[in-house]
XYZ file of C-alpha atoms in Angstrom:
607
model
C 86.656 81.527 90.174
C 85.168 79.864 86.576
C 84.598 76.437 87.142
C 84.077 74.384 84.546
C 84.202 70.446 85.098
C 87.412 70.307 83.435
C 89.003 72.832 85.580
C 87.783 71.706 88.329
C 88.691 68.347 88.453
C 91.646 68.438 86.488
C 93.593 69.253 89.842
C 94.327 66.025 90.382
C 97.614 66.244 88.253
C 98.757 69.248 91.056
C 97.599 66.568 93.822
C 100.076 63.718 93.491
C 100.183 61.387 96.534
C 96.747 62.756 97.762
C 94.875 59.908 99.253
C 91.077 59.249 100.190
C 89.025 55.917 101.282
C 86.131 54.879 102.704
C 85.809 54.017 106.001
C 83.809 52.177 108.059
C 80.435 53.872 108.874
C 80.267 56.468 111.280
C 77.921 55.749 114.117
C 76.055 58.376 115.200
C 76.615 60.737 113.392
C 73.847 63.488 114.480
C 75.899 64.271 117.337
C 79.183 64.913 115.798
C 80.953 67.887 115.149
C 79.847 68.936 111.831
C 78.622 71.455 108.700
C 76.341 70.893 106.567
C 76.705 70.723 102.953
C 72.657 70.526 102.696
C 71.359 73.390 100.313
C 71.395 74.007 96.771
C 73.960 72.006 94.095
C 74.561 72.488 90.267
C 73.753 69.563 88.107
C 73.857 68.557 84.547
C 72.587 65.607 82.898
C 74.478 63.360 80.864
C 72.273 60.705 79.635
C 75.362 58.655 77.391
C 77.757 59.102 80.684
C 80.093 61.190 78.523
C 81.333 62.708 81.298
C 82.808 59.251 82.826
C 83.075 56.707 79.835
C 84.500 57.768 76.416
C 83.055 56.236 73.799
C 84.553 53.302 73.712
C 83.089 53.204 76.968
C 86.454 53.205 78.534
C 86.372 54.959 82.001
C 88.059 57.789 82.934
C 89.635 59.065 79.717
C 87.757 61.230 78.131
C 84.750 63.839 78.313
C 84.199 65.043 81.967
C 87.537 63.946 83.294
C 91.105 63.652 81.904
C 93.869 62.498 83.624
C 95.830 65.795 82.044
C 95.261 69.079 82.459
C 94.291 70.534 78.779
C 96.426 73.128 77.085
C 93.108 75.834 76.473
C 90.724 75.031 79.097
C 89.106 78.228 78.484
C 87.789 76.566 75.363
C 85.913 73.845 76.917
C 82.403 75.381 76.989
C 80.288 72.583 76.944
C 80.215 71.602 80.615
C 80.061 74.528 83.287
C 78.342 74.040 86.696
C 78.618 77.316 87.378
C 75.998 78.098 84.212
C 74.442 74.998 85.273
C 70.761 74.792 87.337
C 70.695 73.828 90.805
C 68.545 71.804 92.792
C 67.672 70.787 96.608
C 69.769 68.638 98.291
C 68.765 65.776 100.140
C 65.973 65.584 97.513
C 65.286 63.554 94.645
C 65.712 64.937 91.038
C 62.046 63.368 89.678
C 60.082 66.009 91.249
C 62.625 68.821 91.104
C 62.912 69.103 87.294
C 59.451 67.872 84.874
C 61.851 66.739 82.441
C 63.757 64.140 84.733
C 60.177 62.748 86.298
C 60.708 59.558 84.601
C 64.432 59.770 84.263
C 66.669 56.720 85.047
C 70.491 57.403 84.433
C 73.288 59.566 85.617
C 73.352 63.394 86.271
C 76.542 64.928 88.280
C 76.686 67.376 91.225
C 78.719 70.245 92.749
C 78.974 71.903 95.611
C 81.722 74.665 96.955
C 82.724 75.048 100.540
C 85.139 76.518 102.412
C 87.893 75.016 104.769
C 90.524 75.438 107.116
C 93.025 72.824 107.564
C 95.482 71.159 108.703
C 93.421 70.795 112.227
C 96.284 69.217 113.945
C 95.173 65.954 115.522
C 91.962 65.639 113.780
C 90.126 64.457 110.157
C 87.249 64.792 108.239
C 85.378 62.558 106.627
C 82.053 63.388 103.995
C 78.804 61.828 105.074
C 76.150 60.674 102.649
C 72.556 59.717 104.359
C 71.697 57.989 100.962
C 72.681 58.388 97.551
C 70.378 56.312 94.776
C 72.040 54.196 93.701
C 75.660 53.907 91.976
C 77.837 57.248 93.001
C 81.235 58.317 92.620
C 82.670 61.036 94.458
C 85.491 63.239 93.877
C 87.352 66.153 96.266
C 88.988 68.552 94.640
C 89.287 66.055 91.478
C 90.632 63.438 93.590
C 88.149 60.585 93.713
C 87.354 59.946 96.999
C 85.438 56.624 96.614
C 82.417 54.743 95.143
C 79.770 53.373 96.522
C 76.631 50.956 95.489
C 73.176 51.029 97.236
C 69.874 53.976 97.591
C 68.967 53.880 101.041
C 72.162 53.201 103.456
C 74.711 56.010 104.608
C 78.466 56.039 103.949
C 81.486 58.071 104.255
C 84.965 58.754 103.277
C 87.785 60.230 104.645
C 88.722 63.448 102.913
C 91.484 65.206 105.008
C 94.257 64.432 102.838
C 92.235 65.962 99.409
C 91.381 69.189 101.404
C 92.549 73.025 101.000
C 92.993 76.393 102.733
C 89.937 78.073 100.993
C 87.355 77.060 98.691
C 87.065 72.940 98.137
C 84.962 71.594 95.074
C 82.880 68.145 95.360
C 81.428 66.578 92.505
C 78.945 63.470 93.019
C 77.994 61.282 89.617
C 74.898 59.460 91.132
C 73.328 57.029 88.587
C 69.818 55.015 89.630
C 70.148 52.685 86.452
C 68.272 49.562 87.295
C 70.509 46.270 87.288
C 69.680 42.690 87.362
C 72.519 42.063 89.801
C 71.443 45.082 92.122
C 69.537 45.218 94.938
C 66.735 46.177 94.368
C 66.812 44.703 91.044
C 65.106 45.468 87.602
C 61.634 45.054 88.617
C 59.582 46.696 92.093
C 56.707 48.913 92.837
C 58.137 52.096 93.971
C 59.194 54.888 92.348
C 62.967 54.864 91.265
C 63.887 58.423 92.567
C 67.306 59.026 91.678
C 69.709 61.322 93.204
C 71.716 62.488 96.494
C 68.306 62.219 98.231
C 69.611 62.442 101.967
C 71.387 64.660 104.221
C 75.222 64.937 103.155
C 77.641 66.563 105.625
C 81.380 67.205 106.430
C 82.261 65.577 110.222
C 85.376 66.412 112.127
C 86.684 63.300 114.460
C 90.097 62.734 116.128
C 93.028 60.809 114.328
C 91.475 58.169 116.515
C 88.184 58.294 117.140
C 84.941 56.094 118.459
C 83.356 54.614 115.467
C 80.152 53.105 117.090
C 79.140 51.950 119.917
C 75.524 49.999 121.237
C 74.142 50.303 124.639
C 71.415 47.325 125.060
C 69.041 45.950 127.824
C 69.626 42.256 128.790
C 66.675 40.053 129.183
C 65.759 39.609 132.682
C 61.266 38.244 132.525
C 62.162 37.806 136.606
C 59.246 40.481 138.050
C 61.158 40.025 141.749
C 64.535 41.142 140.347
C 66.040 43.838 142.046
C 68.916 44.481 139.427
C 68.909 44.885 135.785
C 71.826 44.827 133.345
C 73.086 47.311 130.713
C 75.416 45.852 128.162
C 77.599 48.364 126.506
C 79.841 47.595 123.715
C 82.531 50.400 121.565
C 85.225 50.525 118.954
C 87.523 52.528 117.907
C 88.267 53.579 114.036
C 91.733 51.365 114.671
C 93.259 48.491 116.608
C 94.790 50.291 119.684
C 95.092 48.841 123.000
C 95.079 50.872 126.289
C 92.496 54.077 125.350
C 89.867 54.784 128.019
C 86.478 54.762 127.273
C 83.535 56.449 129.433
C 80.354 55.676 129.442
C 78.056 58.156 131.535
C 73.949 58.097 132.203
C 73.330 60.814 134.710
C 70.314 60.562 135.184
C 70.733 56.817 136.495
C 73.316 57.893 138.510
C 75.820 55.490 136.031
C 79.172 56.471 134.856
C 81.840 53.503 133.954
C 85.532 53.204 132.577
C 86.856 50.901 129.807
C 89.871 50.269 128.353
C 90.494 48.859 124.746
C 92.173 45.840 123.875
C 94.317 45.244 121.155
C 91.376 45.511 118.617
C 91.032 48.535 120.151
C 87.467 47.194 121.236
C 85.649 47.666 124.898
C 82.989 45.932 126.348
C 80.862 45.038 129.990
C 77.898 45.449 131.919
C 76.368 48.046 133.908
C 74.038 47.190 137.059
C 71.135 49.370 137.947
C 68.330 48.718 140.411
C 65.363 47.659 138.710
C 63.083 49.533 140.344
C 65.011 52.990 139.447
C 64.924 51.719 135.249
C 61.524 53.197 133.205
C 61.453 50.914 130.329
C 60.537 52.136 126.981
C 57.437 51.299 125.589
C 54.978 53.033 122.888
C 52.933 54.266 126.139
C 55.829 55.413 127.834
C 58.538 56.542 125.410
C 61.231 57.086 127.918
C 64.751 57.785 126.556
C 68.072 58.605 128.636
C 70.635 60.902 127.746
C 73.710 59.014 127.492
C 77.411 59.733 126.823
C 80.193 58.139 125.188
C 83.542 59.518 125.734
C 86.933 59.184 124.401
C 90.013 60.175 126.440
C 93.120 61.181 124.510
C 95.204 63.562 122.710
C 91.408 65.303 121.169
C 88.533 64.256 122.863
C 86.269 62.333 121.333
C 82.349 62.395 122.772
C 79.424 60.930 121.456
C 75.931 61.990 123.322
C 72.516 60.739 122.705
C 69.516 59.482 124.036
C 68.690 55.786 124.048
C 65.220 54.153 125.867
C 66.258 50.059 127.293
C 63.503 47.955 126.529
C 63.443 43.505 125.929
C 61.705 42.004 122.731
C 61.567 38.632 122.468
C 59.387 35.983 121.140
C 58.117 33.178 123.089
C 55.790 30.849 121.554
C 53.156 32.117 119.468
C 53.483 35.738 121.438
C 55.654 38.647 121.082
C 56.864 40.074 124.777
C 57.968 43.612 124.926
C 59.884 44.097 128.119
C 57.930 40.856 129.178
C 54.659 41.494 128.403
C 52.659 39.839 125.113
C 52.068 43.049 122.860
C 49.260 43.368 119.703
C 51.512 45.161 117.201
C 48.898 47.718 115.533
C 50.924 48.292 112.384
C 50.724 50.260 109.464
C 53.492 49.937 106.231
C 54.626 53.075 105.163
C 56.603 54.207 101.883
C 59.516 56.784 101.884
C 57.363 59.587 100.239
C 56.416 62.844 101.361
C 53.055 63.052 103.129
C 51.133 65.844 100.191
C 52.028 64.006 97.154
C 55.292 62.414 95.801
C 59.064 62.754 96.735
C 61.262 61.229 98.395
C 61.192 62.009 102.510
C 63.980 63.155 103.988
C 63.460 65.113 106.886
C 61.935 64.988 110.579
C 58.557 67.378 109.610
C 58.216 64.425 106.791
C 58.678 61.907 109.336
C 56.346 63.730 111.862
C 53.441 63.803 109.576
C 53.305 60.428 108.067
C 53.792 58.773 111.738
C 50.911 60.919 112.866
C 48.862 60.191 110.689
C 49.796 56.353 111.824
C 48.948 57.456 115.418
C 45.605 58.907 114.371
C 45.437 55.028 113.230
C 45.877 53.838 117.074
C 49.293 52.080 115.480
C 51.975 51.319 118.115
C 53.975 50.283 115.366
C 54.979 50.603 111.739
C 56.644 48.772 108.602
C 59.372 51.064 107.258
C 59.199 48.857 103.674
C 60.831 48.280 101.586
C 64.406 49.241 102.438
C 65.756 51.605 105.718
C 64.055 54.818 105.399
C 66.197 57.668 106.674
C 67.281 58.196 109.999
C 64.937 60.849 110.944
C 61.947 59.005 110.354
C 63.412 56.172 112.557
C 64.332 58.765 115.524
C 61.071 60.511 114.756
C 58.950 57.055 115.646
C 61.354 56.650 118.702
C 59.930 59.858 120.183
C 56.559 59.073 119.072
C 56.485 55.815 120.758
C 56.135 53.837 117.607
C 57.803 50.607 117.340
C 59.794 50.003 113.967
C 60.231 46.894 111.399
C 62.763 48.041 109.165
C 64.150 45.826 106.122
C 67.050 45.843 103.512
C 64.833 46.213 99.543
C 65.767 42.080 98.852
C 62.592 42.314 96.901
C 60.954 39.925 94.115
C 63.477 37.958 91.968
C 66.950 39.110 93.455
C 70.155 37.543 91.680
C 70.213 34.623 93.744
C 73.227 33.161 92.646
C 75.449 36.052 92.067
C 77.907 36.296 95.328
C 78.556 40.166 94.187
C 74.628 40.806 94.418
C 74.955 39.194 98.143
C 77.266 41.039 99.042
C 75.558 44.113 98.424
C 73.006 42.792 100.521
C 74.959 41.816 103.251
C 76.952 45.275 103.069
C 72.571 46.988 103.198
C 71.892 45.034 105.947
C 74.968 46.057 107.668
C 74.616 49.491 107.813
C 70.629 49.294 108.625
C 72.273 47.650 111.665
C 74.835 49.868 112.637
C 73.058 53.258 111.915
C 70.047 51.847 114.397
C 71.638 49.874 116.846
C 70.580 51.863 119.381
C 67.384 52.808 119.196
C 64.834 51.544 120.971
C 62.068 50.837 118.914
C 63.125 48.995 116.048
C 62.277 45.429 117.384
C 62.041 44.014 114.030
C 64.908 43.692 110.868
C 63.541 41.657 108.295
C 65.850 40.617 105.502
C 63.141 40.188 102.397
C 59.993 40.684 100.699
C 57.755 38.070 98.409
C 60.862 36.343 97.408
C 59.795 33.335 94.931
C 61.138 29.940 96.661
C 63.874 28.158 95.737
C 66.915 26.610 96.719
C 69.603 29.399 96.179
C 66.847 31.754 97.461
C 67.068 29.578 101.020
C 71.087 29.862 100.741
C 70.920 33.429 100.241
C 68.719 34.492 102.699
C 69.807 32.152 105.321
C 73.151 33.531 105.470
C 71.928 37.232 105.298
C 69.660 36.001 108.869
C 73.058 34.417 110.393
C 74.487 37.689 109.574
C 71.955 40.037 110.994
C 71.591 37.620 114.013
C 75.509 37.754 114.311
C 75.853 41.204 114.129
C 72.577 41.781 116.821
C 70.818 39.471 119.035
C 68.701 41.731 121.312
C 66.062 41.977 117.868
C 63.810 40.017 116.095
C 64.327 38.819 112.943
C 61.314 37.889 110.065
C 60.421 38.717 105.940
C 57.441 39.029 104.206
C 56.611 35.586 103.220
C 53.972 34.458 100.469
C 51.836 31.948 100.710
C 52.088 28.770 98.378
C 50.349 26.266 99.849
C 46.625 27.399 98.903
C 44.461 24.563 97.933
C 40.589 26.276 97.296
C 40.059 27.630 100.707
C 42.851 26.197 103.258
C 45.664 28.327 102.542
C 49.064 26.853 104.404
C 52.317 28.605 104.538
C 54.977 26.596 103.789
C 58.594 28.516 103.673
C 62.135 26.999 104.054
C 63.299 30.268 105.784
C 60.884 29.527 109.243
C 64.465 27.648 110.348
C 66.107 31.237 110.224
C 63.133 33.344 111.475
C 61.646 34.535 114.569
C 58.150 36.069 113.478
C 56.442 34.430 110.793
C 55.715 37.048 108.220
C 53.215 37.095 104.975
C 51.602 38.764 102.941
C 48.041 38.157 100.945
C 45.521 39.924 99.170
C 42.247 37.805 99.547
C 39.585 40.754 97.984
C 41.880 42.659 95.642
C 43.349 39.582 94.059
C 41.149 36.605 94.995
C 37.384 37.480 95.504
C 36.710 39.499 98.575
C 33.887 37.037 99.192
C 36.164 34.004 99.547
C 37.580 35.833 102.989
C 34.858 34.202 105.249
C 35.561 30.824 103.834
C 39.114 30.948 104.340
C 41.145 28.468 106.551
C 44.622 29.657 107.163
C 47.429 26.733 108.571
C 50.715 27.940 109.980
C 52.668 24.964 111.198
C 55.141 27.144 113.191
C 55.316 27.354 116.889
C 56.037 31.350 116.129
C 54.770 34.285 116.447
C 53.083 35.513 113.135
C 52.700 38.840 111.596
C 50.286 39.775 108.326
C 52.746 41.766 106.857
C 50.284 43.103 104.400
C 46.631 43.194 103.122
C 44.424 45.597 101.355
C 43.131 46.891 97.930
C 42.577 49.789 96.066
C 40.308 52.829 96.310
C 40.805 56.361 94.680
C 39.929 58.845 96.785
C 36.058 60.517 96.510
C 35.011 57.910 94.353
C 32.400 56.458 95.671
C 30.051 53.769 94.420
C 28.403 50.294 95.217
C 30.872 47.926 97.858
C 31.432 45.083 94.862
C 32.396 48.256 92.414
C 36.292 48.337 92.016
C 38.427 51.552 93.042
C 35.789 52.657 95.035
C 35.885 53.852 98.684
C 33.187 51.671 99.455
C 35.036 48.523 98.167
C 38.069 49.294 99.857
C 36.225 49.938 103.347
C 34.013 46.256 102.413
C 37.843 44.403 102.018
C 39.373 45.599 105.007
C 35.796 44.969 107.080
C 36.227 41.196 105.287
C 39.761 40.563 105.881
C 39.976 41.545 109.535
C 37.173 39.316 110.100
C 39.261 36.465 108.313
C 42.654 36.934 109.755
C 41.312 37.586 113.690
C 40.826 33.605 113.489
C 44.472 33.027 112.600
C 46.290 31.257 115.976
C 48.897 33.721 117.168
C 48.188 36.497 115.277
C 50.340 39.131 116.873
C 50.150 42.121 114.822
C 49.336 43.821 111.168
C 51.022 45.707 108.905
C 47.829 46.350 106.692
C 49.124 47.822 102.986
C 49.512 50.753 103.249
C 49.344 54.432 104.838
C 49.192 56.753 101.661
C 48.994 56.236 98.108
C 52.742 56.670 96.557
C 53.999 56.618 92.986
C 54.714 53.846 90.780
C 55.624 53.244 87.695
C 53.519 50.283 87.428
C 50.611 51.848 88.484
C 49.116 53.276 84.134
C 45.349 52.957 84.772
C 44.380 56.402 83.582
C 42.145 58.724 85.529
C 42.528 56.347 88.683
C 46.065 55.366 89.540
C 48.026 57.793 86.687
C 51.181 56.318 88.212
C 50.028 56.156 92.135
C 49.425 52.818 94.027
C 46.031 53.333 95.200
C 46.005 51.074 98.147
C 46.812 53.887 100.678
C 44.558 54.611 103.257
C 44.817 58.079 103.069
C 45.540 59.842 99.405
C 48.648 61.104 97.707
C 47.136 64.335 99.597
C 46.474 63.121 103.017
C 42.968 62.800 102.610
C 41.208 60.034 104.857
C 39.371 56.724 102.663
C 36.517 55.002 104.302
C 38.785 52.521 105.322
C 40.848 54.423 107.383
C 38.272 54.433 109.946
C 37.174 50.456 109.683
C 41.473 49.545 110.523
C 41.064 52.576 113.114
C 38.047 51.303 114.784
C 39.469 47.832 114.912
C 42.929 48.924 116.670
C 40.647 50.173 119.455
C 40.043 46.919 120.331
C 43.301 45.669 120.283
């Protein structure tokens, strides 16, 4: 069947009364019943968004779409998927096609499947991992929603737009930077634009379990003989009297609920201490755990969860109890041998190895939630996890649409990650410039986060502002709302490397404190003299300096040094050294090793 965009979408006047919205995300979602719609799309560009605005930039009307079906569709030529190229989905459209590698703006997707339906007693709803940034979506030229953000999933429900037979979908994704977005105009990543995670259609009941979170409560008492198991779950919809099941075999648990008028369960399980291995980064231990739904279609949600505690006490972070050094390492969404965005669990597997061959325990997934294989991936690995929503630089402070964006971001980190084990940190920003509206904002995005989970930490990148010569003392509004103190600084790259021994740091914060980053550029193989910028050798000299320096900082619990590999950035011109890479990886855009991967690993031996 021809398939031009026009005929395709132009359904809609056949589908009267056809309905679609989005719902609240789906948690879990690996272990659902579902198919893929991974694999290869048609796309076109459309750099003046003809195909959505006409041009009085009205939306809707003209080009692309028209509410009417046209009398000679066979004489709209210009715009055929079917004739059109095709590219790799999840992946990012920079690297698939030269001439998009610096493209911000809007191309459009399709994909055919094939369906059977009705399924009596049961819907579908399409999954997006990520799309960056702005994307509409339509089903058989129905729209079936919009949403706004790069790197949190979504999903709408689609079983009223289906057919018997083949099923069109058409994504417009457009990663036009926005003052009032988040991120906004300015950052130092690359802005790779498209459908850049996995996308898939899931089958659940007509009422189904929409999340649920399984958590270990504090308990420090070594002589306890019990431990408790909280377990909370809800329902897509408000209805009383549905049992819910919640089974661990291999602790010998299995427990009945019953919703209230919310439809929402909750309670505690008891198990004996002594029979509970706690997850840690030396003993990964995960359960297998199920979550089932009693009813007219079952409803079961498996997976495999480690309990652990984190908490901060003092100046010290306590994993199940016990002050832990976090050896950290912050890594960028990119593929491990040169650029892309990462997407999958080989992707994950490599750059986390790479942080093991490190002797980190624990990385900084910056600068926004990286996908949720890399965050499973670092489960299994042991790895513990700080992952943060991109509130980065010089947000919109003042614009409630921009916060709730953010809000919505920080959500959906939550939700999607609930459960696992070893994220331990959220942090809600990154080197945000101080100011009054900045406290407002991010003070209610930390009640949020702290109201949505209690059993993490919470903490941002801070800067420092309160350097006078050589007594540096951070001073940041937001230590109210935190429970790590976070920061970042650069003392070699950009304040002389040979201020670092003279340096007096000051935090006034009974807290635990994190250097969320450090480090300096080097280009990998060239080498020169240790004061001779871009070099190896100066790279290795500022790490050997700034560990020194920050070892003398009272209760330093961890660093996230900056950063694993060198990834692209537009900010990044200096020809024949960066050509669009940040340099400040410790091992190249290739995976090759700098001097100073050895001085950071050296020094995690100790730790």
């Amino acid at each position: 069947m021809k398939a031009t965009i026009i005929t395709v979408l132009c359904m809609a006047a056949s589908a009267l009364g056809m309905q679609a919205k989005e719902v609240p995300l789906l948690g879990n979602v690996l272990s659902r019943e579902s198919m893929s719609l991974n694999g290869e799309w048609n796309y076109l560009v459309d750099v003046q968004e003809e195909g959505y605005y006409d041009y009085r930039m009205n939306p809707m009307r003209w080009g692309f779409f028209r509410n009417a079906k046209p009398q000679r569709p066979e004489d709209l030529i210009e715009y055929d998927f079917d004739k059109a190229p095709t590219m790799r989905i999840p992946g990012d459209w920079n690297t698939q096609d030269d001439r998009l590698f610096f493209y911000e703006g809007t191309l459009w997707f399709k994909k055919s499947f094939q369906a059977q339906v009705p399924i009596e007693n049961y819907r579908t709803l399409l999954y997006f991992g990520a799309v960056n940034y702005d994307c509409r979506v339509w089903v058989n030229g129905e729209e079936a929603g919009h949403h706004i953000g790069g790197f949190t999933p979504f999903n709408f429900d689609i079983t009223q737009l289906l057919k018997n037979g083949e099923n069109v979908v058409i994504v417009k994704v457009d990663n036009k930077r926005k003052t009032e977005a988040v991120p906004t105009l300015i950052f130092d990543w690359w802005n790779y634009g498209g459908i850049t995670r996995d996308v898939m259609l899931v089958k659940v009941p007509t009422t189904y379990l929409e999340n649920f979170k399984l958590q270990l409560e504090k308990n420090n008492d070594k002589k306890a003989k019990w431990r408790e198991i909280s377990f909370c779950a809800n329902l897509d919809k408000p209805v009383a009297g549905q049992t819910v099941t919640l089974s661990i075999p291999e602790l010998k648990l299995s427990q009945q609920f019953t919703t209230d008028g919310e439809g929402k369960v909750s309670g505690k399980l008891r198990v004996a201490a002594k029979k509970l291995s706690l997850w840690s980064p030396d003993n990964p231990k995960r359960y297998a755990v199920e979550v089932r739904l009693d009813g007219n279609a079952s409803d079961v949600m498996t997976d495999s969860i480690g309990f652990r505690t984190i908490e901060a006490l003092g100046k010290q972070i306590l994993l199940n109890g016990q002050p832990i050094f976090l050896r950290g390492i912050s890594i960028h969404e990119e593929k491990p041998n040169g650029g892309g965005r990462a997407n999958c669990t080989d992707d994950a597997h490599t750059l986390l190895s790479w942080a093991k061959e490190l002797n980190c325990n624990f990385v900084r997934l910056a600068h926004y939630p990286h996908n949720e294989h890399a965050v499973r991936e670092a489960e299994r690995m042991g790895i513990l996890v700080w992952s943060e929503i991109p509130c980065y630089w010089t947000i919109a402070w003042k614009n409630e649409g921009t916060f709730a964006n953010a809000q919505r971001q920080l959500t959906d980190m939550i939700r999607r990650d609930q459960n696992r084990a070893n994220v331990i940190i959220w942090s809600i920003a990154n080197e945000t410039p101080h100011s009054p509206e900045r406290d407002d904002f991010l003070g209610r995005l930390a009640r949020h986060a702290r109201s949505l989970d209690q059993s993490r930490l919470i903490s941002m990148a801070m800067e420092v502002t309160g350097a006078s010569n050589f007594k540096n003392r951070l001073q940041d509004n937001m230590h109210e709302y935190v429970d790590v103190v976070s920061f970042n600084q650069y003392i070699g790259w950009y304040r002389d490397v040979n201020d670092a021994p003279k340096m007096e740091w000051e935090i006034p914060y009974d807290k635990p404190v994190i250097i969320s980053e450090f480090g300096g550029g080097a280009k990998y193989g060239l080498h020169g003299e240790k004061n001779q910028r871009w070099t190896e050798e100066f790279q290795e000299n500022l790490y050997q300096q700034n560990i020194a320096m920050i070892q003398k900082i009272e209760g330093l619990s961890g660093t996230t040094p900056w950063i694993l590999k060198d990834f692209r950035s537009p900010r990044r011109v200096l020809n024949g050294i960066q050509d669009y890479y940040n340099r400040k990886g410790l091992f190249s855009d290739k995976g090759e090793k700098k001097k100073a991967f050895y001085v950071l690993r050296d020094w995690y031996l100790t730790k």
